Tab-separated table of C-alpha atoms in Angstrom:
chain	number	residue	atom	x	y	z
A	1	MET	CA	-60.892	-8.470	258.421
A	2	ALA	CA	-59.896	-4.797	258.112
A	3	ASP	CA	-59.256	-5.183	254.388
A	4	ARG	CA	-62.697	-6.717	253.917
A	5	TYR	CA	-64.378	-3.820	255.742
A	6	THR	CA	-62.375	-1.343	253.690
A	7	GLU	CA	-63.564	-3.014	250.491
A	8	HIS	CA	-67.193	-2.928	251.660
A	9	ILE	CA	-66.889	0.748	252.579
A	10	LEU	CA	-65.487	1.648	249.167
A	11	THR	CA	-68.221	-0.327	247.420
A	12	SER	CA	-71.021	1.135	249.543
A	13	LEU	CA	-70.085	4.798	249.142
A	14	SER	CA	-72.368	6.731	246.785
A	15	ASP	CA	-69.671	9.385	246.358
A	16	GLY	CA	-66.748	8.846	244.034
A	17	LEU	CA	-63.556	8.184	246.005
A	18	MET	CA	-59.968	7.784	244.916
A	19	VAL	CA	-56.517	7.962	246.415
A	20	VAL	CA	-53.388	9.178	244.639
A	21	ASP	CA	-49.839	8.556	245.822
A	22	GLU	CA	-46.979	11.060	246.049
A	23	THR	CA	-46.497	10.874	242.258
A	24	PHE	CA	-50.225	11.590	241.747
A	25	ALA	CA	-50.845	8.137	240.314
A	26	ILE	CA	-54.284	6.748	241.172
A	27	VAL	CA	-53.919	3.798	243.541
A	28	VAL	CA	-57.514	3.423	244.787
A	29	CYS	CA	-60.881	4.092	243.142
A	30	ASN	CA	-64.366	2.911	244.057
A	31	PRO	CA	-67.318	1.800	241.855
A	32	ALA	CA	-69.106	5.161	242.232
A	33	LEU	CA	-66.104	6.898	240.666
A	34	GLU	CA	-66.038	4.363	237.823
A	35	GLU	CA	-69.679	5.206	237.108
A	36	MET	CA	-69.008	8.954	237.170
A	37	LEU	CA	-66.097	8.616	234.761
A	38	GLY	CA	-67.661	5.980	232.549
A	39	LEU	CA	-64.423	3.992	232.876
A	40	PRO	CA	-63.649	0.662	234.578
A	41	ALA	CA	-61.097	0.554	237.394
A	42	SER	CA	-58.657	-1.283	235.121
A	43	LYS	CA	-58.440	1.853	232.946
A	44	VAL	CA	-58.033	4.179	235.937
A	45	LEU	CA	-55.726	2.500	238.449
A	46	HIS	CA	-52.012	3.363	238.265
A	47	GLN	CA	-52.704	6.105	235.730
A	48	PRO	CA	-51.582	9.707	236.355
A	49	LEU	CA	-54.385	11.847	237.759
A	50	ALA	CA	-53.813	14.455	235.043
A	51	LYS	CA	-54.225	11.829	232.300
A	52	ILE	CA	-57.623	10.635	233.524
A	53	PHE	CA	-58.903	14.140	234.280
A	54	THR	CA	-57.538	16.016	231.275
A	55	GLN	CA	-60.673	18.181	231.114
A	56	ALA	CA	-60.815	18.846	234.849
A	57	PRO	CA	-57.598	20.700	235.766
A	58	PHE	CA	-59.243	22.056	238.936
A	59	LEU	CA	-59.178	18.545	240.375
A	60	CYS	CA	-55.459	18.085	239.784
A	61	GLN	CA	-54.712	21.560	241.152
A	62	GLN	CA	-56.678	20.950	244.357
A	63	ALA	CA	-55.037	17.557	244.892
A	64	ALA	CA	-51.617	19.192	244.492
A	65	SER	CA	-52.528	21.996	246.926
A	66	THR	CA	-53.605	19.472	249.536
A	67	PHE	CA	-50.456	17.387	249.103
A	68	GLN	CA	-48.186	20.427	249.381
A	69	SER	CA	-49.957	22.171	252.274
A	70	GLY	CA	-51.372	19.245	254.215
A	71	LYS	CA	-54.723	21.060	254.344
A	72	THR	CA	-58.184	19.664	253.690
A	73	TYR	CA	-60.336	21.546	251.184
A	74	VAL	CA	-64.060	20.844	251.542
A	75	ASN	CA	-66.906	20.896	248.992
A	76	ARG	CA	-65.390	23.034	246.279
A	77	GLU	CA	-67.938	23.024	243.460
A	78	ALA	CA	-66.965	22.673	239.806
A	79	PHE	CA	-67.961	21.045	236.525
A	80	LEU	CA	-66.685	17.603	235.583
A	81	PRO	CA	-66.870	16.726	231.845
A	82	ARG	CA	-67.473	13.027	231.142
A	83	ARG	CA	-66.258	10.993	228.203
A	84	ASP	CA	-69.777	10.722	226.753
A	85	GLY	CA	-69.971	14.511	226.405
A	86	THR	CA	-72.200	15.155	229.424
A	87	VAL	CA	-71.066	17.450	232.223
A	88	LEU	CA	-71.615	16.786	235.927
A	89	THR	CA	-71.868	19.423	238.617
A	90	VAL	CA	-69.707	18.091	241.449
A	91	SER	CA	-68.278	19.098	244.779
A	92	LEU	CA	-64.704	18.062	245.525
A	93	THR	CA	-63.168	17.409	248.932
A	94	THR	CA	-59.450	16.629	249.193
A	95	SER	CA	-57.614	15.466	252.307
A	96	PRO	CA	-53.989	14.512	252.925
A	97	LEU	CA	-53.130	10.846	253.520
A	98	PHE	CA	-50.547	10.314	256.286
A	99	ASP	CA	-48.402	7.313	257.131
A	100	SER	CA	-47.807	6.086	260.693
A	101	GLU	CA	-45.056	8.680	261.174
A	102	GLY	CA	-47.208	11.633	260.097
A	103	LYS	CA	-45.638	11.999	256.667
A	104	ILE	CA	-47.914	12.853	253.748
A	105	ILE	CA	-47.859	9.930	251.329
A	106	GLY	CA	-50.803	10.800	249.126
A	107	THR	CA	-54.128	12.578	248.722
A	108	ILE	CA	-57.700	11.363	249.217
A	109	LEU	CA	-60.250	12.807	246.797
A	110	VAL	CA	-64.020	12.561	247.325
A	111	ILE	CA	-66.262	13.657	244.439
A	112	ARG	CA	-69.976	14.161	245.085
A	113	ASP	CA	-72.347	14.407	242.137
A	114	ARG	CA	-74.587	17.434	242.719
A	115	THR	CA	-76.052	17.534	239.203
A	116	ARG	CA	-79.505	16.304	240.216
A	117	MET	CA	-79.622	18.655	243.208
A	118	ARG	CA	-78.738	21.642	241.039
A	119	GLU	CA	-81.413	20.622	238.517
A	120	LEU	CA	-84.009	20.402	241.287
A	121	GLU	CA	-82.981	23.812	242.592
A	122	ALA	CA	-83.287	25.246	239.075
A	123	GLU	CA	-86.721	23.648	238.750
A	124	ALA	CA	-87.832	25.223	242.026
A	125	ARG	CA	-86.661	28.623	240.775
A	126	ARG	CA	-88.558	28.139	237.510
A	127	LEU	CA	-91.758	27.239	239.355
A	128	GLU	CA	-91.385	30.276	241.606
A	129	ALA	CA	-90.786	32.536	238.600
A	130	LEU	CA	-93.774	31.032	236.793
A	131	ALA	CA	-96.006	31.654	239.813
A	132	SER	CA	-94.869	35.289	240.002
A	133	PHE	CA	-95.333	35.738	236.271
A	134	SER	CA	-98.820	34.227	236.418
A	135	THR	CA	-99.923	36.731	239.059
A	136	ILE	CA	-98.676	39.695	237.022
A	137	ALA	CA	-99.926	38.277	233.718
A	138	ALA	CA	-103.456	37.819	235.042
A	139	GLY	CA	-103.731	41.498	235.965
A	140	VAL	CA	-102.134	42.800	232.776
A	141	ALA	CA	-104.139	40.483	230.508
A	142	HIS	CA	-107.470	41.611	231.950
A	143	GLU	CA	-106.473	45.270	231.565
A	144	ILE	CA	-105.556	44.745	227.899
A	145	LYS	CA	-108.399	42.416	226.905
A	146	ASN	CA	-111.290	44.905	227.159
A	147	PRO	CA	-109.643	47.750	225.164
A	148	LEU	CA	-108.568	45.191	222.575
A	149	LEU	CA	-112.157	44.036	222.096
A	150	GLY	CA	-113.150	47.683	221.676
A	151	ILE	CA	-110.509	48.235	218.990
A	152	ARG	CA	-111.631	45.126	217.120
A	153	GLY	CA	-115.298	46.104	217.299
A	154	ALA	CA	-114.572	49.613	216.052
A	155	ALA	CA	-112.506	48.222	213.160
A	156	GLN	CA	-115.357	45.908	212.164
A	157	LEU	CA	-117.851	48.793	212.163
A	158	LEU	CA	-115.440	50.973	210.199
A	159	GLN	CA	-114.932	48.179	207.674
A	160	GLU	CA	-118.658	48.173	206.888
A	161	GLU	CA	-118.634	51.919	206.227
A	162	LEU	CA	-115.551	52.182	204.022
A	163	PRO	CA	-116.369	52.517	200.323
A	164	THR	CA	-113.435	50.737	198.628
A	165	PRO	CA	-111.784	47.294	199.009
A	166	GLU	CA	-108.373	48.977	199.277
A	167	LEU	CA	-109.422	50.878	202.404
A	168	ARG	CA	-111.146	47.826	203.865
A	169	GLU	CA	-107.835	45.930	203.631
A	170	TYR	CA	-106.382	48.194	206.332
A	171	THR	CA	-109.228	47.434	208.722
A	172	GLU	CA	-108.796	43.726	207.955
A	173	VAL	CA	-105.183	43.998	209.148
A	174	ILE	CA	-106.378	45.621	212.396
A	175	ILE	CA	-108.977	42.881	212.949
A	176	LYS	CA	-106.497	40.045	212.314
A	177	GLU	CA	-103.800	41.539	214.539
A	178	THR	CA	-106.232	42.178	217.408
A	179	GLN	CA	-107.364	38.563	217.095
A	180	ARG	CA	-103.739	37.419	217.261
A	181	LEU	CA	-103.183	39.521	220.390
A	182	ASN	CA	-106.401	38.187	221.902
A	183	THR	CA	-105.176	34.616	221.321
A	184	LEU	CA	-101.897	35.487	223.052
A	185	ILE	CA	-103.787	36.967	226.012
A	186	GLU	CA	-105.959	33.849	226.314
A	187	THR	CA	-102.775	31.777	226.375
A	188	LEU	CA	-101.390	33.989	229.145
A	189	LEU	CA	-104.616	33.608	231.102
A	190	ASP	CA	-104.430	29.824	230.714
A	191	LEU	CA	-101.109	29.948	232.559
A	192	THR	CA	-102.768	31.706	235.497
A	193	ARG	CA	-105.769	29.384	235.836
A	194	PRO	CA	-105.720	26.136	237.822
A	195	GLN	CA	-105.778	23.279	235.336
A	196	ARG	CA	-108.201	20.389	235.697
A	197	LEU	CA	-106.666	17.375	234.066
A	198	LYS	CA	-108.941	14.845	232.372
A	199	ARG	CA	-106.859	11.777	233.067
A	200	GLU	CA	-107.474	8.451	231.417
A	201	PRO	CA	-105.172	5.503	230.686
A	202	GLN	CA	-103.472	6.280	227.376
A	203	ASN	CA	-101.068	4.516	225.041
A	204	ILE	CA	-98.220	7.027	224.886
A	205	HIS	CA	-97.021	5.667	221.543
A	206	GLN	CA	-100.372	6.359	219.910
A	207	LEU	CA	-100.218	9.972	221.106
A	208	LEU	CA	-96.713	10.357	219.680
A	209	ASP	CA	-97.723	8.808	216.354
A	210	ARG	CA	-100.680	11.196	216.137
A	211	VAL	CA	-98.321	14.171	216.418
A	212	LEU	CA	-95.903	12.653	213.889
A	213	PHE	CA	-98.800	12.320	211.445
A	214	LEU	CA	-99.637	16.021	211.870
A	215	LEU	CA	-96.009	17.028	211.274
A	216	GLN	CA	-95.191	14.674	208.406
A	217	LEU	CA	-95.722	17.310	205.683
A	218	PRO	CA	-93.479	20.072	207.160
A	219	ALA	CA	-90.924	17.385	208.038
A	220	ARG	CA	-90.912	16.077	204.465
A	221	GLN	CA	-90.514	19.609	203.109
A	222	LYS	CA	-87.353	20.056	205.221
A	223	GLY	CA	-85.975	16.594	204.449
A	224	VAL	CA	-86.392	15.481	208.069
A	225	THR	CA	-87.337	11.913	208.958
A	226	PHE	CA	-88.579	10.510	212.266
A	227	GLN	CA	-87.016	7.429	213.842
A	228	ARG	CA	-88.990	5.649	216.558
A	229	HIS	CA	-87.505	3.438	219.247
A	230	TYR	CA	-90.526	2.563	221.364
A	231	ASP	CA	-90.443	0.296	224.399
A	232	PRO	CA	-93.361	-2.130	223.856
A	233	SER	CA	-93.417	-2.994	227.558
A	234	LEU	CA	-94.565	0.502	228.595
A	235	PRO	CA	-98.014	0.210	230.212
A	236	PRO	CA	-100.869	2.696	229.612
A	237	ILE	CA	-100.232	5.995	231.415
A	238	TRP	CA	-102.864	7.993	233.292
A	239	LEU	CA	-102.780	11.420	231.691
A	240	ASP	CA	-104.714	14.170	229.963
A	241	ALA	CA	-104.297	13.135	226.325
A	242	GLU	CA	-105.078	16.561	224.856
A	243	ARG	CA	-102.570	18.405	227.025
A	244	ILE	CA	-99.761	15.862	226.717
A	245	THR	CA	-100.299	15.815	222.947
A	246	GLN	CA	-99.808	19.596	223.052
A	247	VAL	CA	-96.475	19.053	224.840
A	248	PHE	CA	-95.267	16.561	222.225
A	249	PHE	CA	-96.393	18.843	219.395
A	250	ASN	CA	-94.509	21.822	220.894
A	251	LEU	CA	-91.312	19.824	221.414
A	252	LEU	CA	-91.346	18.168	217.994
A	253	GLN	CA	-92.181	21.466	216.285
A	254	ASN	CA	-89.227	23.068	218.086
A	255	GLY	CA	-87.017	20.229	216.866
A	256	LEU	CA	-88.185	20.741	213.287
A	257	ASP	CA	-87.644	24.502	213.516
A	258	ALA	CA	-84.071	23.908	214.710
A	259	MET	CA	-83.214	21.649	211.754
A	260	GLU	CA	-81.606	23.845	209.100
A	261	HIS	CA	-80.555	20.829	207.023
A	262	PRO	CA	-82.053	17.396	206.277
A	263	GLY	CA	-81.623	15.016	209.169
A	264	VAL	CA	-83.302	12.792	211.727
A	265	ILE	CA	-85.413	13.387	214.814
A	266	THR	CA	-85.290	10.341	217.089
A	267	LEU	CA	-88.061	9.432	219.519
A	268	THR	CA	-87.221	6.959	222.285
A	269	THR	CA	-89.421	5.646	225.086
A	270	ARG	CA	-88.481	3.529	228.089
A	271	VAL	CA	-89.012	3.119	231.814
A	272	ALA	CA	-86.823	5.491	233.840
A	273	ALA	CA	-85.244	4.739	237.197
A	274	GLU	CA	-86.667	6.622	240.176
A	275	SER	CA	-83.293	8.169	240.988
A	276	GLN	CA	-83.257	10.017	237.670
A	277	VAL	CA	-86.288	12.155	238.441
A	278	LEU	CA	-87.143	11.803	242.101
A	279	ALA	CA	-87.728	15.114	243.848
A	280	PRO	CA	-87.678	15.354	247.651
A	281	ASP	CA	-91.375	16.307	247.838
A	282	ARG	CA	-92.647	13.494	245.627
A	283	ALA	CA	-93.477	9.939	246.564
A	284	PRO	CA	-91.309	7.255	244.968
A	285	THR	CA	-92.710	5.916	241.702
A	286	HIS	CA	-91.610	4.732	238.304
A	287	PHE	CA	-91.599	6.981	235.271
A	288	ALA	CA	-92.030	6.682	231.541
A	289	LEU	CA	-89.296	8.574	229.720
A	290	ILE	CA	-90.110	10.067	226.329
A	291	GLU	CA	-86.954	11.402	224.716
A	292	ILE	CA	-86.985	13.596	221.590
A	293	ARG	CA	-83.544	14.115	220.057
A	294	ASP	CA	-82.997	16.438	217.092
A	295	GLN	CA	-79.970	17.195	214.915
A	296	GLY	CA	-80.531	20.932	214.885
A	297	THR	CA	-78.266	23.863	215.563
A	298	GLY	CA	-78.427	23.440	219.324
A	299	ILE	CA	-78.972	26.166	221.886
A	300	PRO	CA	-76.201	28.553	223.005
A	301	GLU	CA	-75.157	27.829	226.588
A	302	GLU	CA	-75.671	31.431	227.687
A	303	ILE	CA	-79.427	31.297	227.032
A	304	GLN	CA	-80.240	27.736	228.117
A	305	ASP	CA	-81.267	28.897	231.599
A	306	LYS	CA	-83.862	31.208	230.007
A	307	LEU	CA	-85.675	28.586	227.942
A	308	PHE	CA	-88.521	28.194	230.441
A	309	THR	CA	-88.849	31.937	231.023
A	310	PRO	CA	-92.262	33.243	229.892
A	311	LEU	CA	-92.158	35.327	226.682
A	312	PHE	CA	-88.503	34.446	226.000
A	313	THR	CA	-88.015	33.145	222.461
A	314	THR	CA	-85.246	32.726	219.909
A	315	LYS	CA	-87.715	32.578	217.007
A	316	SER	CA	-88.639	35.555	214.839
A	317	ARG	CA	-92.341	34.688	215.108
A	318	GLY	CA	-92.730	32.985	218.446
A	319	SER	CA	-94.677	33.921	221.561
A	320	GLY	CA	-92.142	32.500	224.008
A	321	LEU	CA	-94.908	30.515	225.730
A	322	GLY	CA	-94.716	27.065	224.115
A	323	LEU	CA	-92.035	25.663	226.422
A	324	VAL	CA	-93.519	27.399	229.472
A	325	ILE	CA	-96.913	25.826	228.799
A	326	SER	CA	-95.318	22.430	228.145
A	327	TYR	CA	-93.319	22.696	231.365
A	328	ARG	CA	-96.443	23.460	233.376
A	329	ILE	CA	-98.475	20.642	231.803
A	330	VAL	CA	-95.785	18.057	232.562
A	331	ASN	CA	-95.340	19.412	236.092
A	332	ASP	CA	-99.123	19.264	236.675
A	333	HIS	CA	-98.918	15.567	235.786
A	334	GLY	CA	-96.276	15.052	238.493
A	335	GLY	CA	-93.525	14.695	235.913
A	336	ARG	CA	-90.495	16.626	234.728
A	337	LEU	CA	-89.434	18.259	231.485
A	338	LEU	CA	-85.691	18.626	230.899
A	339	LEU	CA	-83.797	20.107	227.968
A	340	LYS	CA	-80.149	19.408	227.236
A	341	SER	CA	-78.440	21.012	224.284
A	342	ARG	CA	-74.996	21.456	222.798
A	343	PRO	CA	-74.403	24.091	220.116
A	344	GLY	CA	-73.924	22.425	216.760
A	345	GLN	CA	-74.983	19.006	218.073
A	346	GLY	CA	-78.714	19.348	218.607
A	347	THR	CA	-81.084	19.220	221.559
A	348	VAL	CA	-82.595	16.442	223.655
A	349	ALA	CA	-85.994	17.024	225.274
A	350	SER	CA	-86.782	14.511	228.025
A	351	VAL	CA	-90.343	14.150	229.304
A	352	TYR	CA	-90.773	12.079	232.473
A	353	LEU	CA	-94.339	10.992	233.279
A	354	PRO	CA	-95.251	8.927	236.357
A	355	LEU	CA	-96.535	5.440	235.663
A	356	SER	CA	-98.660	5.393	238.810
A	357	LYS	CA	-102.320	6.401	238.554
A	358	GLN	CA	-101.889	9.148	241.156
A	359	GLY	CA	-98.927	10.851	239.434
């Protein structure tokens, strides 16, 4: 009876759990740990801890410290690389395992996946930063807009009075640059205004194909092809077609810009599990996942946290607002926009949109 309860406990735990003996060989592991590692129990049991966790020396060190000292170490946070190349943010708790005589005969390790929680915390920080930026941007944009209109008007009047085409070229530069700045200011103001979404049921694949049609010429010029893996079972999604099309255009254009050599951009759609995107303040629902994967240069790790920061850009001629606007549009739809990138291996943009009408 006790063994059966023990088995049920191990199976029911959402945290990864394993036990190592005095030689640090793994003698117990539960299904949650198998899922974290991407390995079946048959490949884990009776293997040295250091062999299974070659890229996570912190785990072996903490297990050894617990075994030697008899102390429990609680919720030490670290990164756990997986075999598929992804990295989990985890907290590790280690406790000594005693026999009936009080002798330490092994170590119990409990690994909790905190990746989703850290992503939600980062999202909350981004939303807070965007709200603060919007307040400042609204004031600054209004202060700049009126003088800018004055400069443009004066340049237009001056252009009419100048006698030669050569001199009028200079005023044309002023007019074009003030128009460019005015467009940037309007974009900033759009970030500060409440957005009214015009939602209608839309075929997400038709929206994607429309953007691919618009980008086919620049893609062909760079030797880039698009591969589509669409899930035909996806139902129509209630969304603002114009705004979501803008999101797809921004993301695909970014993918093209990142491709320095001929290659492939892959578009995949499918239904996503609730647990992948569920935030504490949102009602449970199902999501459509639109994944855009490029083969570009990737994004350096040190700047990945800044990608959704207004006015931050890695491009020589970029406003630094494309991703911010895309992030807000997806969030206004009740969805999520995530970017994952590895230098030299490309970037994956994941757009999650709720399948329910309410969003």
